[in-house]
Each structure stands twice: as structure tokens, then as C-alpha cells.
């Protein structure tokens, strides 16, 4: 099941505006950095499987436009994609990310995936967040164990972490002390939950469907709001509020140094949209969260790394409902003043049928765990041994990726 | 271990929904239900904070007295401030009756009290939108304490809260929950509404605890008498104020007969509307139960807050009800009449039909109702035998799952599906308010509807989605949602439901979809 990652360096293409600076991952970051350095790390879990090909489009790939059809981004038109390199362009909804990329504070890792190769959301998220080889093995996450593995006296270890949301994401759950914080107020049901509930009722219990539809219609009339505006508007606002709250906590002198939040809604099976539409609105929300972190963290932004990851990608081709189904390889975003940004890191596998994973998904060529380990090693100063044992158990062969953190 | 579908029926139709692990067992679910019937003591509810009706009412009386004195002082102070001579205390005396029916401004936790004149509860029903769902603070603080830090909640709030917590906890922890379902059924059959007054709000839970629970697996007549003599019911349906016109008290005052309780005894509690009794029967029964009242704060007739037969308010004579004259003395006259009414075939028919409608189908199978009514008659209203007959009747198991869970069943089943019991009853009580089934607060004395159509409404469905989403949002460390399908919804769960849950984007969404699935909503 496990693919061999870390392809030979000669095959690895680093497509970016600058030549990457390779720091040795074996030298802990804090060993060489000034003692005043006080890193912040935020992990954003994008639940539902993000379509990496619509977030960061390989517009230079000759097969992309045909394969991704109506969802494909393009450099022209009303909503032109934002070029990152000659090969990759960013979804136009992510203008802050593009700005930070230009400022060398943001990078993209493409065609990445964990070692999980099935297509169940729950199991995929479990592997992504637990850091274990298979799902269901533990109730603690790798970020929590990373905090626990820091040397005694380390500031990050002392200050602990914060979990944003009513339920702490698995990635930060575990023995190390964690604060919880949730935006106040009820969480209204998402459009997606309502859609799925309606679909189920229509098939199985039309009486329930009829009443629920009437209830929704009444609410819509009462609120005098269009169907398109309200739900995604709420989602975008919720992402920003969550980011602001987490950032404020992490700014305090005695506040947590690591944080985790989960954002739902990326399971775009139908009407996914491309440069505009549902996915673009979600990406805009994520982009707004990045900007909120930048603003609220203030002086701490220069010591901050935010990593946004998802459990797996989506099919390279679009399906019959103008969406994409569960896939494999996808993107990860790294943003923050401490990121050695301005680059798209990818060992591009190509999009021809024989180049796709199981002839349907973007083939993963970078082990996402290498990226995560690289951040933990060079940003927080975890040893390769700790990373291969307690943080990501049984992963000695999965080497931390170097050069992700600015010197 | 594979799940036997009949266990799911036992938990959903007769119980309060399975908890994880509940249905993975061998044996006959009927035997398990019969075992619950054989353990009436399991329905007993006690705890140090669960006070007797008498103790609760005495606390309410004392609190009202304190507030009366406060108002008096304020009024005196106001007059002094305006340069008026301080009047005598006697001139400021607020009649006790006024104090009891006009909640003071201090009493912030008590919802506005609708005026119920001689049982014209229709007014109350019409006013439902304003009187019902007073959303309680989400934080779960149900009383004044949120608004007035350091201030003790009113005794009626404390008592309501203690009984609410106990009821919810017991429902979440019950084995299958058949006994608790029966408690909820009978409590709704003999309902009061906390909206009536402070006294009823304070003692609604105690009525269920003292008059319903001990008799759910006992005799119908015993429950009937316990309820009709309970202070909560005597206040709710105004019999506490009913006075025989020719009684000693009636001759001295203008106050007179109040038929409210007598009418509802015949119409709702026993024989049922249209079953052959007449208006004359109602009036005569009302005469018979004059004097059934509650001892007030002053304790003139006995210990304050207890049921008492006030001979001075009792109508003399030997009224005739349903062709039978009652010439007994005192409380025995009414108890004898109730015994005869309880033994009427119409009562058996009425109860049997309500039971089948509640547990099995909105349109009860007449044959099944007949069978159950026969058991009621043959056993002289032995409710353990009636309950046994209900669960051993093959028709009870063969009926399709068309009943729509009422809000109480939905909320409790949701907690149980995730092996939870709320630490704080606030959110559960709030959810019941939002779903239109506020605890012990139906719109009228006929209780909450047992017809699915009453709950299967646009607003109801929309609110269920919101509540399921909110509930799922708070679930931590629950099992893989897919693993819950067979053990919570059952092995016969549709492919569509399975796929919808399996394909959910997150565990949280899957939990919400599990709670919203037709298999969870219906029973």
C-alpha cells in the first residue's frame, strides 16, 4: 500500500521564483537561531478533501484544461488565475496568499498526500491527523505529541496549544495540555448538511423532504436573503472569526504557541465551480483566515508558520455533476513570516491517464509527512528521532523536508 | 455480533433508543421488556434535591411572603418619599390571592402567566406563540442567577430544574427505557402546565414523581386518584378554588362551582370525549369533588402544601353520575365515583386507543385496541398487565415504522446514541422548547399530541436539522459514525442512509446525518 516517497533529487523540480535555500534538517532550528525567537505554528485541517487542481492549477500541463473541463482555471477571462510560476497559477479567490507568495512568505507543495491510499474521509483525516500508518490506532494527534516531545523548558512546550472550535481536531488532541476556544453562538447547519439531508429524504422519506423543504423556504422568505449569499457568507465569516480568535490567544505572552483548527466543506462532489463558485468561496474564506492571522499576530507574524492540509485530493477529471470525487494527490499551503516562501514545491507527475494514480487521481509524489516533519524540525526544533518515533511513529524512512523555514 | 432487528424495534418503538452496544446481545427483546415491566421499583425517582410537593409548596409560600413584604416596604418608602404620611400596615396589605397570581417583577425566570379563566384553555392555546418557547440561556442557567448574580433562584425554578435534571438523566440512563416511555405517556395523559402559576411550575415534576411513577406499573385507579388529589392538578384545573354552592363556604361567599377538573377527568383522563357522559354528569362530578383542595400558606386546614378535603367547601347531597348516586361521606364520595368511572368500558377503550396510538401507529388498529381494552377490563385496570399485553401482541412488532419521534424522544435518543447524558439540562430543555414540546408545559390539558403530523412540520423539521447540527458539533471522541449505523439505526437501514452517512464529509456531519436519518426520526 505504501508508496516509496522521496524520489531522487534529480527528478525533483523546484519551480519557484527563487532558488531554495537548503538548511540541514538535522540541525535543530533553535540551535542556530537567536534565543529570542518565539515560533508560532498553526495547523489548518481542510476537511472534505480539497481539489488541489482547482486551488493551484497546473496551467502549464497540456492535459490540464481538457481533464478539469469547466472547472479548469485559466490565465485569461473574467476571473484570471494568479500566476505563481510559469507552470502553476493560483485560484483568483486567494489574493492574500498571492501577495504573501510574492513577499516570499507563502509556498505551495503540490501533488502531495499522506501514506493513506483509500478514499474514506474519516479514515483519511484520521491518518492525516493522528500521524499513524493506519486509521483508528490512537486518540492523540501528531501536533500534540510534537509539543510533548520538545525538550523540557522549551517555550512552545511550556505554553502548549489551542484548539479552535467546539471540538478539538484530532491533530492537537492528546496528553499535552491544550486550550480550547470556540467562537460564541450556535453553529448554524451548513448548506452542505441541509443539501445532503434533503437528498436523503427525497430518496427515502418524501414526507420528511416535503416538510423540511417548506421549512427552509419559509426561512428563506423570512430572511429575504438569496440562497447563494447567506450560507457561504457565513462560512467565510466563520473562518475569519476562528482565525482572529486563535491569533489573539497566540499573541499573548503566556498564550499558546501552537494552534489547530478544522474547516469543513471541501467535499465538492457537485457544482464545485472553478475560478468562481462554491470552492472559490471556500478558498476565499481560507485566504481571509490567512489574512486575519497575519493582521492579528502582528509582530509575531515573522515567527509564524501556518500549514493548511487536507486528507486527500479529488479526481483529476470532473464527474457528471460538475464536481470531483474522492482522489489522492493534492496541495498543501504554507504561509507565514517564517516560511521560506515564493515557491511551488512539486515533483510533477503529469496528468496523462497513465500518469494518474489508478488512472483517475493526481499521483502523489511528495509525502505530506515529509513536509510536516520539515516544519516541525526546522520551525519548532524537533529531532529527526523524535519525529520518526513518537510524533510520526515508524516513519524512519520518511525524511523531514529541508528548507521550508526561512533562515 | 450481528444485530437482531427486533432489538432495534424494542429500543425504538418501546424504549428511548439504543446506546452503542445495547443491541448487540442475544435473547428475546420481549423478555427484556417484560423484565422492565416486572421491575416497577426501577421507575422510582428520588434524590436529595428532589423535594416533596409539600416541601416545595412551603418554600414557594415563604418566598411569596418575602416578596410581598418587600413590595410593601417599597410602597411605604415611595409614599414617605412623596411626603405622604406612612399608612398603616393593614392598608397596604396585599391580598394573598393577588400576590399568588401576579408574578412580581423580581420573578424574572418565570414566563408570563397566561390567564386561564375557568378552564377556557383555548385562549391559552391561541396564545401559544407568545407563551411557549421562552428560549432559555444556552449556557444552561435556567433561572434568575444569570441576570442577578448571587441571587438564589426562586423555589419554583429550583424545583423545576431539579426534577427536569432527574427526568432527563433517568431517561438517558434507563436500560431500554420502556418504563420511562410509559412515565412520559402517563405524565402527558395526566398533564399539567407550568405556565399556569408558580405553584404548578414548582410541582409539575413532583406530580410526575409522586402520582405517576408509582402507578405506571400499578393500577389505573390508584394513578387516577393520586393525580386528581395532587396539588399540581388541583391548581392547574382550578378545583382548589371550586366551592359547592350549597356548602358552608358557598353560602358565605359568591365563589362557587368550577367544573374544569371534573370535565377533564371525564373528557381526557378516563372515558374520553363523546363516550356517552353528559353535561349533567360533568356538573354532578364537579359537585362530588368540591372540597378537594390544597392547604394554603396560613395552614388553616392542615399542613401547608398538602391535599385536603375541605368539608366546608363540599357540596352536600348525593349527586348522580352516569346513573349512579353517590351518598358517601367526605373524600370517599369522590373516590368511589372515580373508581366507577375508571371501570367504565369507555375508559378501557380510551386508554387502550391512546396507548396503541402512542406506541404503535397514528391510526390504531381497532382489533389491537379491542384486545388491549379487554385486558384493561379483565384485570381491573392493572397497568402492568396492560403494558405486558402491548409488548406481547404480535401486531405491536409487525407494524411498519411510521411514527415520527416526538421531540422528547428525539432529544433523549440523540443523547443515548452517543452514550451521553447532559451535564447541564439547559440545552436539552432549550431544544425541547425550540421543537415545541416544552417540558411539562403543553398548550392545554389535552397534553402534547401523539399524532406524528403534529411534529412533522416545516418549522419542526428545520429546527431538527439545526439541533442535530448543533448536537453533532459538540460530540467528542465518539466512535466512527459508520460503525453506529447498524447498532443505532438497525441492520435494515436503507442503502441511501448508509451511503449518506458513509460519504459524509466529516465525522461531525455524519453524526448529524445519523440523527436526521429517517431511520432515526421514525420509530
PDB file of C-alpha atoms in Angstrom, chain A residues 46-215:
ATOM      1  CA  UNK A  46      -9.351  21.249   5.489  1.00  0.00           C
ATOM      2  CA  UNK A  47     -11.934  18.506   5.973  1.00  0.00           C
ATOM      3  CA  UNK A  48     -13.657  17.011   2.982  1.00  0.00           C
ATOM      4  CA  UNK A  49     -10.712  16.705   0.556  1.00  0.00           C
ATOM      5  CA  UNK A  50      -9.571  19.828  -1.265  1.00  0.00           C
ATOM      6  CA  UNK A  51      -9.356  19.777  -5.052  1.00  0.00           C
ATOM      7  CA  UNK A  52      -5.708  20.757  -5.452  1.00  0.00           C
ATOM      8  CA  UNK A  53      -6.062  21.102  -9.207  1.00  0.00           C
ATOM      9  CA  UNK A  54      -8.614  23.880  -8.794  1.00  0.00           C
ATOM     10  CA  UNK A  55      -6.775  25.556  -5.947  1.00  0.00           C
ATOM     11  CA  UNK A  56      -3.350  25.654  -7.589  1.00  0.00           C
ATOM     12  CA  UNK A  57      -3.780  24.843 -11.263  1.00  0.00           C
ATOM     13  CA  UNK A  58      -1.009  23.296 -13.363  1.00  0.00           C
ATOM     14  CA  UNK A  59      -1.901  25.533 -16.265  1.00  0.00           C
ATOM     15  CA  UNK A  60       1.384  24.604 -17.944  1.00  0.00           C
ATOM     16  CA  UNK A  61       0.358  20.976 -18.117  1.00  0.00           C
ATOM     17  CA  UNK A  62      -1.000  20.285 -21.621  1.00  0.00           C
ATOM     18  CA  UNK A  63      -3.600  17.853 -20.289  1.00  0.00           C
ATOM     19  CA  UNK A  64      -4.979  20.031 -17.522  1.00  0.00           C
ATOM     20  CA  UNK A  65      -7.581  22.110 -19.363  1.00  0.00           C
ATOM     21  CA  UNK A  66      -9.194  19.138 -21.049  1.00  0.00           C
ATOM     22  CA  UNK A  67      -9.169  16.993 -17.923  1.00  0.00           C
ATOM     23  CA  UNK A  68     -10.556  19.528 -15.486  1.00  0.00           C
ATOM     24  CA  UNK A  69     -13.099  20.790 -18.004  1.00  0.00           C
ATOM     25  CA  UNK A  70     -15.371  23.593 -16.891  1.00  0.00           C
ATOM     26  CA  UNK A  71     -13.631  23.786 -13.543  1.00  0.00           C
ATOM     27  CA  UNK A  72     -10.194  24.444 -15.043  1.00  0.00           C
ATOM     28  CA  UNK A  73      -8.600  27.758 -14.158  1.00  0.00           C
ATOM     29  CA  UNK A  74      -7.176  29.906 -16.919  1.00  0.00           C
ATOM     30  CA  UNK A  75      -4.989  32.975 -17.158  1.00  0.00           C
ATOM     31  CA  UNK A  76      -7.494  34.922 -19.241  1.00  0.00           C
ATOM     32  CA  UNK A  77     -11.162  35.694 -18.929  1.00  0.00           C
ATOM     33  CA  UNK A  78     -13.198  37.499 -16.276  1.00  0.00           C
ATOM     34  CA  UNK A  79     -11.569  35.737 -13.368  1.00  0.00           C
ATOM     35  CA  UNK A  80      -7.992  35.088 -14.368  1.00  0.00           C
ATOM     36  CA  UNK A  81      -5.929  32.789 -12.187  1.00  0.00           C
ATOM     37  CA  UNK A  82      -2.987  34.352 -10.367  1.00  0.00           C
ATOM     38  CA  UNK A  83       0.285  33.083 -11.839  1.00  0.00           C
ATOM     39  CA  UNK A  84       2.742  31.734  -9.261  1.00  0.00           C
ATOM     40  CA  UNK A  85       5.265  30.276 -11.690  1.00  0.00           C
ATOM     41  CA  UNK A  86       5.283  29.688 -15.398  1.00  0.00           C
ATOM     42  CA  UNK A  87       3.616  26.358 -14.683  1.00  0.00           C
ATOM     43  CA  UNK A  88       1.282  26.937 -11.736  1.00  0.00           C
ATOM     44  CA  UNK A  89      -1.425  29.535 -11.153  1.00  0.00           C
ATOM     45  CA  UNK A  90      -3.435  30.184  -8.014  1.00  0.00           C
ATOM     46  CA  UNK A  91      -7.202  30.320  -7.719  1.00  0.00           C
ATOM     47  CA  UNK A  92      -8.178  34.013  -8.038  1.00  0.00           C
ATOM     48  CA  UNK A  93     -10.063  33.803  -4.743  1.00  0.00           C
ATOM     49  CA  UNK A  94      -6.743  33.693  -2.884  1.00  0.00           C
ATOM     50  CA  UNK A  95      -5.388  37.193  -3.355  1.00  0.00           C
ATOM     51  CA  UNK A  96      -3.811  37.435   0.088  1.00  0.00           C
ATOM     52  CA  UNK A  97      -1.944  34.230  -0.452  1.00  0.00           C
ATOM     53  CA  UNK A  98      -0.667  35.569  -3.780  1.00  0.00           C
ATOM     54  CA  UNK A  99       0.529  38.738  -2.077  1.00  0.00           C
ATOM     55  CA  UNK A 100       2.318  36.764   0.620  1.00  0.00           C
ATOM     56  CA  UNK A 101       3.777  34.475  -2.033  1.00  0.00           C
ATOM     57  CA  UNK A 102       5.257  37.499  -3.757  1.00  0.00           C
ATOM     58  CA  UNK A 103       6.629  38.612  -0.394  1.00  0.00           C
ATOM     59  CA  UNK A 104       8.223  35.174  -0.074  1.00  0.00           C
ATOM     60  CA  UNK A 105       6.041  34.335   2.919  1.00  0.00           C
ATOM     61  CA  UNK A 106       3.941  31.638   1.275  1.00  0.00           C
ATOM     62  CA  UNK A 107       4.601  28.449  -0.599  1.00  0.00           C
ATOM     63  CA  UNK A 108       2.656  25.599  -2.131  1.00  0.00           C
ATOM     64  CA  UNK A 109       3.505  21.916  -2.053  1.00  0.00           C
ATOM     65  CA  UNK A 110       1.764  20.142  -4.899  1.00  0.00           C
ATOM     66  CA  UNK A 111       1.000  16.525  -5.723  1.00  0.00           C
ATOM     67  CA  UNK A 112       1.288  15.684  -2.050  1.00  0.00           C
ATOM     68  CA  UNK A 113      -0.512  13.134   0.082  1.00  0.00           C
ATOM     69  CA  UNK A 114      -0.123  11.200   3.284  1.00  0.00           C
ATOM     70  CA  UNK A 115       0.508   7.453   3.083  1.00  0.00           C
ATOM     71  CA  UNK A 116      -3.253   6.798   3.138  1.00  0.00           C
ATOM     72  CA  UNK A 117      -4.469   5.396  -0.193  1.00  0.00           C
ATOM     73  CA  UNK A 118      -8.126   4.591   0.377  1.00  0.00           C
ATOM     74  CA  UNK A 119     -10.821   7.199  -0.130  1.00  0.00           C
ATOM     75  CA  UNK A 120     -12.762   7.424   3.142  1.00  0.00           C
ATOM     76  CA  UNK A 121     -12.880  10.916   4.617  1.00  0.00           C
ATOM     77  CA  UNK A 122     -12.890   9.733   8.218  1.00  0.00           C
ATOM     78  CA  UNK A 123     -10.032   7.322   7.812  1.00  0.00           C
ATOM     79  CA  UNK A 124      -8.069   9.775   5.665  1.00  0.00           C
ATOM     80  CA  UNK A 125      -8.474  12.503   8.265  1.00  0.00           C
ATOM     81  CA  UNK A 126      -7.564  10.041  10.994  1.00  0.00           C
ATOM     82  CA  UNK A 127      -4.264   9.196   9.285  1.00  0.00           C
ATOM     83  CA  UNK A 128      -3.557  12.837   8.441  1.00  0.00           C
ATOM     84  CA  UNK A 129      -4.158  13.988  11.997  1.00  0.00           C
ATOM     85  CA  UNK A 130      -3.032  11.032  14.077  1.00  0.00           C
ATOM     86  CA  UNK A 131       0.224  10.665  12.150  1.00  0.00           C
ATOM     87  CA  UNK A 132      -0.157   6.902  12.392  1.00  0.00           C
ATOM     88  CA  UNK A 133       0.275   4.494   9.495  1.00  0.00           C
ATOM     89  CA  UNK A 134      -3.339   3.311   9.581  1.00  0.00           C
ATOM     90  CA  UNK A 135      -6.556   4.790  10.955  1.00  0.00           C
ATOM     91  CA  UNK A 136      -8.094   4.035  14.303  1.00  0.00           C
ATOM     92  CA  UNK A 137      -4.890   3.470  16.231  1.00  0.00           C
ATOM     93  CA  UNK A 138      -4.853   6.382  18.626  1.00  0.00           C
ATOM     94  CA  UNK A 139      -6.817   9.252  20.101  1.00  0.00           C
ATOM     95  CA  UNK A 140      -3.887  11.654  20.005  1.00  0.00           C
ATOM     96  CA  UNK A 141      -2.579  13.774  17.132  1.00  0.00           C
ATOM     97  CA  UNK A 142       0.931  14.375  15.878  1.00  0.00           C
ATOM     98  CA  UNK A 143       0.882  18.076  16.753  1.00  0.00           C
ATOM     99  CA  UNK A 144       0.093  17.293  20.363  1.00  0.00           C
ATOM    100  CA  UNK A 145       2.796  14.647  20.521  1.00  0.00           C
ATOM    101  CA  UNK A 146       5.223  17.069  18.895  1.00  0.00           C
ATOM    102  CA  UNK A 147       4.594  19.563  21.686  1.00  0.00           C
ATOM    103  CA  UNK A 148       5.105  16.777  24.186  1.00  0.00           C
ATOM    104  CA  UNK A 149       8.392  15.711  22.559  1.00  0.00           C
ATOM    105  CA  UNK A 150      10.026  19.118  22.887  1.00  0.00           C
ATOM    106  CA  UNK A 151      12.866  19.409  25.381  1.00  0.00           C
ATOM    107  CA  UNK A 152      11.889  20.435  28.900  1.00  0.00           C
ATOM    108  CA  UNK A 153      11.964  24.192  29.195  1.00  0.00           C
ATOM    109  CA  UNK A 154      11.124  24.805  25.563  1.00  0.00           C
ATOM    110  CA  UNK A 155       8.790  27.740  25.291  1.00  0.00           C
ATOM    111  CA  UNK A 156       6.438  26.052  22.818  1.00  0.00           C
ATOM    112  CA  UNK A 157       6.179  23.020  25.053  1.00  0.00           C
ATOM    113  CA  UNK A 158       5.503  25.159  28.116  1.00  0.00           C
ATOM    114  CA  UNK A 159       2.860  27.307  26.530  1.00  0.00           C
ATOM    115  CA  UNK A 160       1.036  24.438  24.874  1.00  0.00           C
ATOM    116  CA  UNK A 161      -1.552  24.661  22.168  1.00  0.00           C
ATOM    117  CA  UNK A 162      -5.007  25.923  21.403  1.00  0.00           C
ATOM    118  CA  UNK A 163      -7.749  24.047  19.630  1.00  0.00           C
ATOM    119  CA  UNK A 164     -10.232  26.258  17.837  1.00  0.00           C
ATOM    120  CA  UNK A 165     -13.816  25.081  17.596  1.00  0.00           C
ATOM    121  CA  UNK A 166     -16.230  23.302  19.889  1.00  0.00           C
ATOM    122  CA  UNK A 167     -14.418  20.047  19.211  1.00  0.00           C
ATOM    123  CA  UNK A 168     -10.636  19.903  19.185  1.00  0.00           C
ATOM    124  CA  UNK A 169      -9.317  18.472  15.932  1.00  0.00           C
ATOM    125  CA  UNK A 170      -7.634  15.112  16.464  1.00  0.00           C
ATOM    126  CA  UNK A 171      -4.301  16.563  15.291  1.00  0.00           C
ATOM    127  CA  UNK A 172      -3.971  18.561  18.518  1.00  0.00           C
ATOM    128  CA  UNK A 173      -5.667  16.181  20.932  1.00  0.00           C
ATOM    129  CA  UNK A 174      -3.571  14.155  23.336  1.00  0.00           C
ATOM    130  CA  UNK A 175      -1.678  14.218  26.600  1.00  0.00           C
ATOM    131  CA  UNK A 176      -0.029  17.633  26.183  1.00  0.00           C
ATOM    132  CA  UNK A 177      -2.180  20.410  27.657  1.00  0.00           C
ATOM    133  CA  UNK A 178      -4.394  22.133  25.161  1.00  0.00           C
ATOM    134  CA  UNK A 179      -6.657  25.122  25.491  1.00  0.00           C
ATOM    135  CA  UNK A 180     -10.000  25.077  23.798  1.00  0.00           C
ATOM    136  CA  UNK A 181     -11.586  28.102  22.231  1.00  0.00           C
ATOM    137  CA  UNK A 182     -14.721  28.403  20.163  1.00  0.00           C
ATOM    138  CA  UNK A 183     -16.443  31.374  18.640  1.00  0.00           C
ATOM    139  CA  UNK A 184     -19.566  32.055  20.640  1.00  0.00           C
ATOM    140  CA  UNK A 185     -23.047  31.354  19.433  1.00  0.00           C
ATOM    141  CA  UNK A 186     -24.733  28.469  17.750  1.00  0.00           C
ATOM    142  CA  UNK A 187     -23.252  26.987  14.664  1.00  0.00           C
ATOM    143  CA  UNK A 188     -25.969  27.014  12.051  1.00  0.00           C
ATOM    144  CA  UNK A 189     -26.248  23.934   9.913  1.00  0.00           C
ATOM    145  CA  UNK A 190     -24.167  24.221   6.803  1.00  0.00           C
ATOM    146  CA  UNK A 191     -25.729  24.361   3.388  1.00  0.00           C
ATOM    147  CA  UNK A 192     -23.964  21.115   2.666  1.00  0.00           C
ATOM    148  CA  UNK A 193     -25.622  19.308   5.590  1.00  0.00           C
ATOM    149  CA  UNK A 194     -29.019  20.618   4.524  1.00  0.00           C
ATOM    150  CA  UNK A 195     -28.361  19.542   0.926  1.00  0.00           C
ATOM    151  CA  UNK A 196     -27.359  16.042   1.969  1.00  0.00           C
ATOM    152  CA  UNK A 197     -30.300  15.735   4.341  1.00  0.00           C
ATOM    153  CA  UNK A 198     -32.711  16.846   1.626  1.00  0.00           C
ATOM    154  CA  UNK A 199     -31.202  14.413  -0.861  1.00  0.00           C
ATOM    155  CA  UNK A 200     -31.571  11.559   1.615  1.00  0.00           C
ATOM    156  CA  UNK A 201     -35.162  12.444   2.461  1.00  0.00           C
ATOM    157  CA  UNK A 202     -36.092  12.765  -1.205  1.00  0.00           C
ATOM    158  CA  UNK A 203     -34.936   9.205  -1.792  1.00  0.00           C
ATOM    159  CA  UNK A 204     -36.106   7.515   1.374  1.00  0.00           C
ATOM    160  CA  UNK A 205     -38.814   9.562   3.063  1.00  0.00           C
ATOM    161  CA  UNK A 206     -40.584  12.124   0.847  1.00  0.00           C
ATOM    162  CA  UNK A 207     -42.819  13.240   3.735  1.00  0.00           C
ATOM    163  CA  UNK A 208     -39.792  14.458   5.646  1.00  0.00           C
ATOM    164  CA  UNK A 209     -38.412  16.070   2.485  1.00  0.00           C
ATOM    165  CA  UNK A 210     -41.627  17.961   1.898  1.00  0.00           C
ATOM    166  CA  UNK A 211     -41.768  19.402   5.413  1.00  0.00           C
ATOM    167  CA  UNK A 212     -38.098  20.279   5.555  1.00  0.00           C
ATOM    168  CA  UNK A 213     -38.279  21.977   2.182  1.00  0.00           C
ATOM    169  CA  UNK A 214     -41.262  24.012   3.337  1.00  0.00           C
ATOM    170  CA  UNK A 215     -39.394  24.987   6.484  1.00  0.00           C
TER     171      UNK A 215
END
